[in-house]
Short mmCIF file of C-alpha atoms in Angstrom, two decimals:
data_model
loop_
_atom_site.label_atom_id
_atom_site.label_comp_id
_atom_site.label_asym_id
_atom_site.label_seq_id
_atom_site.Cartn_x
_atom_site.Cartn_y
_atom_site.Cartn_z
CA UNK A 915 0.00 0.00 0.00
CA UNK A 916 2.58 2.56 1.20
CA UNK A 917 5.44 3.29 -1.11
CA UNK A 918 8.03 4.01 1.21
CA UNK A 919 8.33 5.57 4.68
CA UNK A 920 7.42 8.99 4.65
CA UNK A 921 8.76 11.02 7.68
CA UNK A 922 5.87 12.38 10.11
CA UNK A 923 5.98 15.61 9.53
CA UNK A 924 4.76 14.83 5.53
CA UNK A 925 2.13 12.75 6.92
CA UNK A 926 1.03 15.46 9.83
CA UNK A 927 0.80 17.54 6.31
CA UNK A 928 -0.99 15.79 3.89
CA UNK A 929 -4.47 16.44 5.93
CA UNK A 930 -3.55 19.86 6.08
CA UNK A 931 -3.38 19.51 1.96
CA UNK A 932 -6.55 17.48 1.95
CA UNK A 933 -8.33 20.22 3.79
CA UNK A 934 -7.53 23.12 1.58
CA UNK A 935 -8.02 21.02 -1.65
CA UNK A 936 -11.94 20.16 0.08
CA UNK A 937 -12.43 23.82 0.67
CA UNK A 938 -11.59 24.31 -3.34
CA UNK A 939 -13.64 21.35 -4.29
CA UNK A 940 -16.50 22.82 -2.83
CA UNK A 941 -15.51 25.73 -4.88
CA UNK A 942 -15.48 23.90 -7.93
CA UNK A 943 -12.02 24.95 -8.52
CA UNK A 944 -10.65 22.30 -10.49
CA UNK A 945 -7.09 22.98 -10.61
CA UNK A 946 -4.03 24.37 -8.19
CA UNK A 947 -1.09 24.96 -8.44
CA UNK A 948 1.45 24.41 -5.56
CA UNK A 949 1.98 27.90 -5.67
CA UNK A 950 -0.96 28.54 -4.76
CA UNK A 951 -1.13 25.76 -2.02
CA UNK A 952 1.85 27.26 -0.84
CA UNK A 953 0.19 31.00 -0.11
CA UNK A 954 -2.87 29.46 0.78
CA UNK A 955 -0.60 27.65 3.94
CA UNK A 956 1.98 29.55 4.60
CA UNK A 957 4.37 26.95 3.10
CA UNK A 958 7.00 26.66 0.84
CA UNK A 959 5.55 25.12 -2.88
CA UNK A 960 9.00 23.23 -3.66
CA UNK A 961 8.07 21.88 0.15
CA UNK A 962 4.32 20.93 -1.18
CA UNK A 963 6.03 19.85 -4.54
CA UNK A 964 8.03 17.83 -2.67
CA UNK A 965 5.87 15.87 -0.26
CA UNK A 966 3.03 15.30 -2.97
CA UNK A 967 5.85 13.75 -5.21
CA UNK A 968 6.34 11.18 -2.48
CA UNK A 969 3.25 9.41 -3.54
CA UNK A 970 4.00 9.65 -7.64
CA UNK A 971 3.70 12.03 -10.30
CA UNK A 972 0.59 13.93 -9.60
CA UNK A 973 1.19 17.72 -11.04
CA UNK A 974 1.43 18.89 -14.52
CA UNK A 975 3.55 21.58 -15.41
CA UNK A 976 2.25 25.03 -16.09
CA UNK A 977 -1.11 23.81 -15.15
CA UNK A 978 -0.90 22.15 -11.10
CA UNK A 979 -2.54 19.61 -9.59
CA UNK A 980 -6.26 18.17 -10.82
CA UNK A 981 -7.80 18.99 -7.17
CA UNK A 982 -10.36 16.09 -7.48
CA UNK A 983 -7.27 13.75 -8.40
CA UNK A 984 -5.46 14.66 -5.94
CA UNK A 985 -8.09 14.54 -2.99
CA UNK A 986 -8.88 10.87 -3.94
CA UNK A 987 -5.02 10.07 -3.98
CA UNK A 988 -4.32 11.58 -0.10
CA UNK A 989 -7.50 9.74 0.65
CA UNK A 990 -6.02 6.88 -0.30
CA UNK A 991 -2.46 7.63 1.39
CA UNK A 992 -4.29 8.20 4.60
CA UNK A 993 -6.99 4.96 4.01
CA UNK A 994 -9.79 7.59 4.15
CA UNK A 995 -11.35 5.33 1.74
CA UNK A 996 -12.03 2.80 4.09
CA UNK A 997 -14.39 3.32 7.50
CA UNK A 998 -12.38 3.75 10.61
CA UNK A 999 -13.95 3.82 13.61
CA UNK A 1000 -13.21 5.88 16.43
CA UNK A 1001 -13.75 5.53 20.41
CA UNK A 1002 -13.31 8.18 23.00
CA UNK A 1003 -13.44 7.97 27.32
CA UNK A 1004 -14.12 10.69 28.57
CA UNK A 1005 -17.31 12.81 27.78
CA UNK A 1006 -16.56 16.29 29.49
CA UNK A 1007 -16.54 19.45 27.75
CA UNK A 1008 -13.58 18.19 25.47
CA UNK A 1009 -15.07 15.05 24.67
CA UNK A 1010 -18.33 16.35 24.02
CA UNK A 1011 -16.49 19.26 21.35
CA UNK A 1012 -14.62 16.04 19.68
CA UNK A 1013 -18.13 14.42 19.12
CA UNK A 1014 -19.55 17.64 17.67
CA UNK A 1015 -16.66 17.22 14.62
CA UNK A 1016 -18.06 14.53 13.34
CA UNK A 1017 -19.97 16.59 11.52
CA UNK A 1018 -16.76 17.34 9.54
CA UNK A 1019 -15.38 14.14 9.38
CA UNK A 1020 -17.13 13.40 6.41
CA UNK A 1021 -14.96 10.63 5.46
CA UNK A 1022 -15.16 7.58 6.81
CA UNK A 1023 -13.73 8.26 10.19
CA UNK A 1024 -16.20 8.73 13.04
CA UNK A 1025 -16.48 8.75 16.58
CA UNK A 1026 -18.69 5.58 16.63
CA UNK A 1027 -18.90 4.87 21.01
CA UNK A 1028 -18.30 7.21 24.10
CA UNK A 1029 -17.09 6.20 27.34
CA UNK A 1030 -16.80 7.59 30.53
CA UNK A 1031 -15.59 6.50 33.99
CA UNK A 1032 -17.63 8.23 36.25
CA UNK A 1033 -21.49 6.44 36.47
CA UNK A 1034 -23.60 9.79 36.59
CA UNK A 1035 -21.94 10.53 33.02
CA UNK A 1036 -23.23 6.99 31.68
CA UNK A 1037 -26.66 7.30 29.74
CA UNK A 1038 -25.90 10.86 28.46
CA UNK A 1039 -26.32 11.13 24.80
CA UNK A 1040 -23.81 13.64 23.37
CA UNK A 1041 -24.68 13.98 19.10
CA UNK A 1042 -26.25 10.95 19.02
CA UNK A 1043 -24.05 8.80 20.98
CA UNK A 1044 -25.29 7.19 24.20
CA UNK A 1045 -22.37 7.46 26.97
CA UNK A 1046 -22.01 3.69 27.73
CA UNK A 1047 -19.38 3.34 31.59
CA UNK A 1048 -15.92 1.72 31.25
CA UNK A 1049 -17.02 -2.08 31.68
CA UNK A 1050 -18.58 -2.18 28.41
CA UNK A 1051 -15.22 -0.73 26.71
CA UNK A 1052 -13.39 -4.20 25.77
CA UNK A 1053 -16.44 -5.39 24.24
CA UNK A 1054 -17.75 -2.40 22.39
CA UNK A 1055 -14.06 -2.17 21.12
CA UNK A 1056 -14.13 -5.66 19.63
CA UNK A 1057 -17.87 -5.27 18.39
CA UNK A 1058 -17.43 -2.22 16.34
CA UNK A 1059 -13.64 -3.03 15.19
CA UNK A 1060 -13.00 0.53 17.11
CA UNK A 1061 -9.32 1.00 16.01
CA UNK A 1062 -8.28 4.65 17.42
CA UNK A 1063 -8.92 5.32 21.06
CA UNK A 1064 -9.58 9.10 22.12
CA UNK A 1065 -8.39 9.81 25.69
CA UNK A 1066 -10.21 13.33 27.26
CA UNK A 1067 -9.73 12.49 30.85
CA UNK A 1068 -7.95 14.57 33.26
CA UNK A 1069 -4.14 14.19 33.81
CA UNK A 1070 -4.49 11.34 36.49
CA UNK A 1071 -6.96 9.45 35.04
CA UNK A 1072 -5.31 8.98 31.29
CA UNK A 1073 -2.77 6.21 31.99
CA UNK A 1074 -5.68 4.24 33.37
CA UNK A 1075 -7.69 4.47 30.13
CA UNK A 1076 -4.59 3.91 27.81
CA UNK A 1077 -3.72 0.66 29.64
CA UNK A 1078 -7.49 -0.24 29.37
CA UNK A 1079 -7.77 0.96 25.42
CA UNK A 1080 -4.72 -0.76 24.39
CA UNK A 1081 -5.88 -4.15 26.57
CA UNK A 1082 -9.05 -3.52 24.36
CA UNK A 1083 -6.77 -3.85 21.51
CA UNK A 1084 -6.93 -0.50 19.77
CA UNK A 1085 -3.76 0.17 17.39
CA UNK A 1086 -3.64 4.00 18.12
CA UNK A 1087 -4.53 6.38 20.57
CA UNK A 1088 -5.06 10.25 20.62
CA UNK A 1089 -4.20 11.72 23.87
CA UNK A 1090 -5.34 14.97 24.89
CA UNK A 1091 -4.49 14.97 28.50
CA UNK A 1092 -1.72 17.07 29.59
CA UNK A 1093 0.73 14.01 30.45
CA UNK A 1094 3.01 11.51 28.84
CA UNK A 1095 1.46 7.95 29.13
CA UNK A 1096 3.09 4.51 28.16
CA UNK A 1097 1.94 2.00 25.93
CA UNK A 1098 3.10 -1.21 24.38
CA UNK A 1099 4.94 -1.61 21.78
CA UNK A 1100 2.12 -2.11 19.04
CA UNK A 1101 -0.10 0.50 20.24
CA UNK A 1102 0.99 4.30 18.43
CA UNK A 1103 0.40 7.02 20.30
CA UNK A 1104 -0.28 10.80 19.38
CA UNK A 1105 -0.43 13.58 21.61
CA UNK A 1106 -3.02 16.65 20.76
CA UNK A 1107 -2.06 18.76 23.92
CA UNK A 1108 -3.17 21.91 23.72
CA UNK A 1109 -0.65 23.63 25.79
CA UNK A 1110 2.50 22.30 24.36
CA UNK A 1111 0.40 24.17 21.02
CA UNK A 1112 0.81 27.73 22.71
CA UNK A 1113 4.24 27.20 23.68
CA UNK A 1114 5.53 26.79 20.57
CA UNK A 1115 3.03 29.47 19.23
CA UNK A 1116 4.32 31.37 22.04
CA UNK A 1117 8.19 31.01 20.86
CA UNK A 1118 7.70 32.70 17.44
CA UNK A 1119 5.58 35.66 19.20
CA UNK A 1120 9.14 37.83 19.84
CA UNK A 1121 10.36 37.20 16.07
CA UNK A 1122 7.98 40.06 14.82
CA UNK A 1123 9.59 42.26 17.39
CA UNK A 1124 7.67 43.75 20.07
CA UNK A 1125 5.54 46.19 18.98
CA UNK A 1126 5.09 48.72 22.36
CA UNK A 1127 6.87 47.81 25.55
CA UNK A 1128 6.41 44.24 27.82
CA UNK A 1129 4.68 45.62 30.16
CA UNK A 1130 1.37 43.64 31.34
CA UNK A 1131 -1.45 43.84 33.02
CA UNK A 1132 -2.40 40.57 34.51
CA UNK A 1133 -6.42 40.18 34.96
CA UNK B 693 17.77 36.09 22.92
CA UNK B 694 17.01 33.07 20.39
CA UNK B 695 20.72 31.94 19.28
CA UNK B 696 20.05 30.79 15.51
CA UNK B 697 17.08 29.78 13.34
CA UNK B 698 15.19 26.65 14.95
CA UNK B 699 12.99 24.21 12.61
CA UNK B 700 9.32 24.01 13.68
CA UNK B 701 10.07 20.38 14.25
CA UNK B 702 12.42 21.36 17.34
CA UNK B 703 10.00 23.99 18.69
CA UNK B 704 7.21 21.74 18.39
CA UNK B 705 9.48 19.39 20.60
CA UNK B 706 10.81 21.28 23.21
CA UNK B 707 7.53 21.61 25.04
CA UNK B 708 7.05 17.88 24.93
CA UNK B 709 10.27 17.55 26.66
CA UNK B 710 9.45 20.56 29.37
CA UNK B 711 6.41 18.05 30.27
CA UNK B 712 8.44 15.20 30.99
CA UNK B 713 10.63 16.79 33.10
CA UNK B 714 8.20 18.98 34.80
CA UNK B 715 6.62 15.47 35.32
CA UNK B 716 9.99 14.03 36.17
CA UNK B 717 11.05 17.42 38.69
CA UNK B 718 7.51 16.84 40.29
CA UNK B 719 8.94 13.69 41.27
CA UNK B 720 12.26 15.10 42.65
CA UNK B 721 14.30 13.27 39.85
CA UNK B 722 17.46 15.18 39.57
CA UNK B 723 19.11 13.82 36.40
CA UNK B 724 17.77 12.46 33.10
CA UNK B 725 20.18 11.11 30.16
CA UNK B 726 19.05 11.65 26.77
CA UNK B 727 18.21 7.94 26.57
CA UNK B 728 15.61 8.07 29.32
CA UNK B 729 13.91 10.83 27.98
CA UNK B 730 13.87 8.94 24.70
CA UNK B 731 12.05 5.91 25.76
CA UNK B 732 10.06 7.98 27.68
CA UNK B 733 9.40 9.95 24.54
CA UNK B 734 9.05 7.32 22.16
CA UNK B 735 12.08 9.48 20.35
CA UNK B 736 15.80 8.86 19.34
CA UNK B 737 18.27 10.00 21.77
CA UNK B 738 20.68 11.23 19.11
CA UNK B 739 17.78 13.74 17.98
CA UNK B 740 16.90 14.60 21.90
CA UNK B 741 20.88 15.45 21.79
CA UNK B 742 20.68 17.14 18.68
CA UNK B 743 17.89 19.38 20.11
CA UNK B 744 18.94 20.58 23.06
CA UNK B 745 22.37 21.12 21.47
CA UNK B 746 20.66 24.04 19.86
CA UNK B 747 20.45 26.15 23.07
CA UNK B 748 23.81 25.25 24.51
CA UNK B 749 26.23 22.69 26.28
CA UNK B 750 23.41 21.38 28.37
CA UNK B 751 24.43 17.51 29.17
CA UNK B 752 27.16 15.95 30.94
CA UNK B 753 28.79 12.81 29.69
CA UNK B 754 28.06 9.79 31.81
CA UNK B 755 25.23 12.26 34.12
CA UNK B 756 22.60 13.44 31.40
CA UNK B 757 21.07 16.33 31.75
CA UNK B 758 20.24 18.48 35.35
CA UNK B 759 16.50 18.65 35.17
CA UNK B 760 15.65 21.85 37.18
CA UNK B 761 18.81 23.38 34.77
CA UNK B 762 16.97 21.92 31.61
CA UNK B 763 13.55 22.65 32.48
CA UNK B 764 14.87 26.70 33.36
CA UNK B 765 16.49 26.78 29.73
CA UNK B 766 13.96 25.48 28.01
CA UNK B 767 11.46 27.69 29.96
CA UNK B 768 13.95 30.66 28.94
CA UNK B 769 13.70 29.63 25.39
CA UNK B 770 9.81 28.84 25.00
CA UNK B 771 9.78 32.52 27.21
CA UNK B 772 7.66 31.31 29.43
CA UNK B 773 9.62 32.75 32.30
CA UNK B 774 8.16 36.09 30.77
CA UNK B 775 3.87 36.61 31.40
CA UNK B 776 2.04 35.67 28.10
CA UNK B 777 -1.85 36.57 27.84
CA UNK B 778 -4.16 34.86 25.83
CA UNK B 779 -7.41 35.38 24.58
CA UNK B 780 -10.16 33.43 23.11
CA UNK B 781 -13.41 33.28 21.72
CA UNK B 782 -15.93 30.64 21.11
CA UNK B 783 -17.25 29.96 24.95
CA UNK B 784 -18.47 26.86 23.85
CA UNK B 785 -17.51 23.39 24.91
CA UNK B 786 -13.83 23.43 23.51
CA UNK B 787 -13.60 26.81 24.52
CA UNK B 788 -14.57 26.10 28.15
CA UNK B 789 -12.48 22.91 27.78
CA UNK B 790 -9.20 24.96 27.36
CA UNK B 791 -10.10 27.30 29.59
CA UNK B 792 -9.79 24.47 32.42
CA UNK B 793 -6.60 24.24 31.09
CA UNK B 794 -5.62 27.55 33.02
CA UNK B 795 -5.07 25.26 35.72
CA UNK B 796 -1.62 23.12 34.06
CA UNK B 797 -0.42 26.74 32.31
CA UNK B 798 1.55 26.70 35.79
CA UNK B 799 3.91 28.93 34.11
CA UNK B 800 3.09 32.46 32.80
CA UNK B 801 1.07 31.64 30.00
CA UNK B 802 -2.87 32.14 30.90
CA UNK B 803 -5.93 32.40 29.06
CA UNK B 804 -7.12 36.18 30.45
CA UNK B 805 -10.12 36.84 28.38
CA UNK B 806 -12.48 34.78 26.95
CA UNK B 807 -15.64 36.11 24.25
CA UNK B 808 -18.62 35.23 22.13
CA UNK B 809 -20.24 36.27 19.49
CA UNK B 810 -23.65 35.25 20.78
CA UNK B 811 -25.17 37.95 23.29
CA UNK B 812 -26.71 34.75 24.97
CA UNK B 813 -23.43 33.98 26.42
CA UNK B 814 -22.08 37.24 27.08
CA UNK B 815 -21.78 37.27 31.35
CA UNK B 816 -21.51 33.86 31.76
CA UNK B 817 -18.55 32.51 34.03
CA UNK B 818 -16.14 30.15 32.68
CA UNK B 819 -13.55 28.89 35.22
CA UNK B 820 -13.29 32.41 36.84
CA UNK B 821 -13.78 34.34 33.44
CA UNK B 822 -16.66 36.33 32.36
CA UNK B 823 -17.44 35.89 28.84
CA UNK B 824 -17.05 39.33 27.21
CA UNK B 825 -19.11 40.41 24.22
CA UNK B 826 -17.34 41.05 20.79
CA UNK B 827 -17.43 44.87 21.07
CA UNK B 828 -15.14 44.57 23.80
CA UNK B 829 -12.34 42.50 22.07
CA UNK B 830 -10.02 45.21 21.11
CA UNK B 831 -9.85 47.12 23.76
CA UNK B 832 -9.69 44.57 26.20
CA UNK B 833 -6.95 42.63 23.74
CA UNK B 834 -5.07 46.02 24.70
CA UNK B 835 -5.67 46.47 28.17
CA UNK B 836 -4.50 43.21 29.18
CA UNK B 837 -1.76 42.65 26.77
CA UNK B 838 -3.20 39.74 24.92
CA UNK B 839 -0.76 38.44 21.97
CA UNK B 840 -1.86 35.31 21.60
CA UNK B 841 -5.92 34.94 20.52
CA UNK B 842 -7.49 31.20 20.51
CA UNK B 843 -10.34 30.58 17.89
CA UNK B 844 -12.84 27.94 19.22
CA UNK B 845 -15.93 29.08 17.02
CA UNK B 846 -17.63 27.01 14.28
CA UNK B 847 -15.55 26.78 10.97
CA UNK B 848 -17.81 29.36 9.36
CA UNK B 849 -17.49 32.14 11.96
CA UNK B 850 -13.90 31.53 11.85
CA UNK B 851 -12.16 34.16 9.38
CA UNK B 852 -14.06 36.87 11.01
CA UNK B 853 -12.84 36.08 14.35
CA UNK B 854 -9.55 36.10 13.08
CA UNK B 855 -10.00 39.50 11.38
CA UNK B 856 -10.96 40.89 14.18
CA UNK B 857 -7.83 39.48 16.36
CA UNK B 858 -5.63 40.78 13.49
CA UNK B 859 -7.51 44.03 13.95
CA UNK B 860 -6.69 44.47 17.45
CA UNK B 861 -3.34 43.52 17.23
CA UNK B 862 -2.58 39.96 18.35
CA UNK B 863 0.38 38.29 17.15
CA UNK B 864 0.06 34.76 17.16
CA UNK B 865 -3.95 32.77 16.56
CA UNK B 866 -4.07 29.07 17.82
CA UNK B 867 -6.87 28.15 15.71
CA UNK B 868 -9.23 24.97 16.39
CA UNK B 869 -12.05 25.57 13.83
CA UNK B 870 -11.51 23.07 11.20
CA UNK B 871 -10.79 25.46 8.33
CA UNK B 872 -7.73 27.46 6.62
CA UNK B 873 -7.35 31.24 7.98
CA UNK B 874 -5.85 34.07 6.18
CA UNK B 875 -3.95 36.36 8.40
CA UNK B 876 -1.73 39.47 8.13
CA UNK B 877 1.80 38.69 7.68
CA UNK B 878 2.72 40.01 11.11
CA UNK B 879 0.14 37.37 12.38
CA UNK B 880 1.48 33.77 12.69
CA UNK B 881 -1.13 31.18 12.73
CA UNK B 882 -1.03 27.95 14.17
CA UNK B 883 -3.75 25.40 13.29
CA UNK B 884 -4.68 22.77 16.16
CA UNK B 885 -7.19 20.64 14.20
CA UNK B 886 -8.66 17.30 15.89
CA UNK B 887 -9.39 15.60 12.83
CA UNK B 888 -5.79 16.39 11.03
CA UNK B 889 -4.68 15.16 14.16
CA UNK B 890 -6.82 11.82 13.62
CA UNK B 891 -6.03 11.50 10.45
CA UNK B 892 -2.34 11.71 10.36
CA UNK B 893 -2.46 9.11 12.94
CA UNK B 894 -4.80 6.60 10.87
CA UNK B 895 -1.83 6.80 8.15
CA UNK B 896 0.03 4.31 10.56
CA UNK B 897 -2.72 1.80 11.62
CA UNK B 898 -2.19 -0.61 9.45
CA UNK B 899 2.05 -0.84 9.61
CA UNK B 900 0.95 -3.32 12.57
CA UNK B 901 -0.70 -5.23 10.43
CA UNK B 902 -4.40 -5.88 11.03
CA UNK B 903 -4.66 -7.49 13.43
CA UNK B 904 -8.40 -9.32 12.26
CA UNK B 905 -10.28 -8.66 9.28
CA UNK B 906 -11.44 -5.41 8.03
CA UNK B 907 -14.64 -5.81 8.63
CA UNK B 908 -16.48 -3.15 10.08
CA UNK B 909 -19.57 -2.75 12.21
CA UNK B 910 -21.03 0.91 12.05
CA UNK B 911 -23.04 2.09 14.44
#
C-alpha cells in the first residue's frame, strides 16, 4: 500500500493539503497549483512539490494539480477510503467538542462509542451517541472493530484508560491529557495537547519584534 | 535572545520535553540522560541530543542532563519565564475545555479573556472568566496585553474572528475551527485541528498489520 516511509511531519501535512483542496472542491475549482497551495498555507511550494511527489507524479507543469485527483489520492495515502472507527473515554466538555466534529469528518472516520468513567456521566447522549461506563469498553471495542482510542480524561486518570484501550486492543490512541502515558509496543500514540500548542506558538511571538513595551497587566 | 534559526520540528518538541521533566522534577528526579527521555518519549536520543544542542552545552557525559537546569532553559527559550496573555473566543464546549486548562499553564502563559459572538453567552462565568461580548475585544486585547488569541468558534465564523484578532493587534492565533485562515503577515497562525490530528495518525494503523479482518460494524 505505502510506497516508502514517509517522515511524520509529511504525513502530519498531507491532511492539512486534503483540507484546503476540500475547501476548493466545494468551490469547484478544479485545478491548483502548488503555488498557490503554498500561499494558501503559509508553506514553501517546492516543500508541497516535494511531499506530494512522495506518492507519484501527480502535477502537470504550467497547469498544477487536478484537485479532485489529488483529494482521492491523499484519501487513499491516509486509508480515508475505508471506515475507521473511532472511540473516545471521557465525555466532558472536550469530549463532548470532539463528538460535535463529526460533523466534519465526512470521510469515513467517526467517533462511533463514548465512554466515561464516572457512572452519573453513563446514559448521556452527546450527538447521538449514548455514553455507555468503562465495563462495556473491551467489548464495544471488539464489536465495532473501534481502532483509534480518544483519551479526554484529566491528567491522572489517562494512563488508566490507555492501559485499558490498548488491553481492548486498539492500534492507536489520541491523547489529549496534559501528560506523557506509556503504551506497548504495538499500540501508536499521538499527543493533541493543547498547551505544548501555545508554547511553541508562544516562541515565534518575539520574532515580529515587540511592537510597544512588555509591560502587562495581569487580569 | 534566540541563538540561531530553529525548525518548527524542534519547537514543536521542546515543550514535549518541558512536560516530561516537569513530570519528572515533580517527582524530585534530579538527572535524566538523553536515553531516558527517549524511551520515555518514544524518540531517538541522538535527535533529543541534537535538540537541546541548539540552546547550549546542556548535558554531561556519563550524568545526562540536570533537570531543574533543563527545564529553566527550556522555559527561557519557549519565554515562558516572561507573562504571556491569551485570549479566546468561542465559549463553547472546547472553549470552556481549554479554559480548564488555566489550571496546568503553571507557568506564565494564561488564558485572560475569553468572548462570544452570541449575546446569549455574554456574562456567563467560565472557570473564573466572564465571557465578554465582541465589542469589547479590542480594547480589552489592549488592556491586558493579549498576543496570543485562541479561535474555538464554528468553521464558518472563523475568518471573522480572526479579522478581528488581526484588527486588534494579536500576534500569534491558535486556531481549532476546522478550516484554513488568512492572516496578516505580522500574524502567525497555528492550526490545532482534531481531525488532522486523527487523520495523520490513521496513516500508521495498518504498519501493525491488522490485526483481524477489516470488517467493520457501524453504528
Amino acid at each position: 500500500m505505502k510506497p516508502m516511509k514517509i517522515s511524520e511531519a509529511v504525513v502530519r501535512r498531507l491532511p492539512v493539503y486534503l483540507q484546503v483542496l476540500n475547501d476548493l472542491n466545494m468551490r469547484d475549482v478544479q485545478t491548483v497549483s502548488s503555488q498557490e497551495l503554498g500561499n494558501r498555507l503559509d508553506l514553501n511550494p517546492a516543500q508541497i512539490r516535494k511531499d506530494l511527489a512522495y506518492f507519484g507524479d501527480f502535477g502537470r507543469k504550467g497547469i498544477g494539480y487536478d484537485v479532485t485527483y489529488l483529494i482521492e489520492k491523499i484519501r487513499q495515502i491516509l486509508k480515508l477510503d475505508q471506515p475507521l472507527n473511532v472511540g473516545l473515554v471521557g465525555a466532558g466538555n472536550l469530549g463532548r467538542a470532539l463528538c460535535n466534529y463529526n460533523t466534519y469528518l465526512k470521510d469515513n472516520m467517526k467517533i462511533t462509542a463514548v465512554f466515561d468513567v464516572h457512572p452519573s456521566m453513563v446514559g448521556a447522549s452527546i450527538n447521538g451517541l449514548t455514553v455507555l461506563p468503562m465495563e462495556k469498553l473491551k467489548e464495544t471495542i471488539a464489536e465495532r472493530n473501534i481502532r483509534i482510542g480518544i483519551i479526554t480524561v484529566p491528567a491522572t486518570e489517562a494512563q488508566n484508560v490507555a492501559d485499558k484501550f490498548s488491553e481492548a486492543g486498539v492500534d492507536g490512541i489520541l491523547n489529549f491529557a496534559p501528560t506523557i502515558l506509556r503504551v506497548p509496543e504495538h499500540v501508536r500514540i499521538h499527543y493533541a495537547n493543547f498547551t505544548t500548542e501555545l508554547m511553541s506558538l508562544a516562541y515565534y511571538l518575539d520574532e515580529e519584534g515587540d511592537k510597544e513595551n512588555d509591560e502587562t497587566v495581569v487580569d
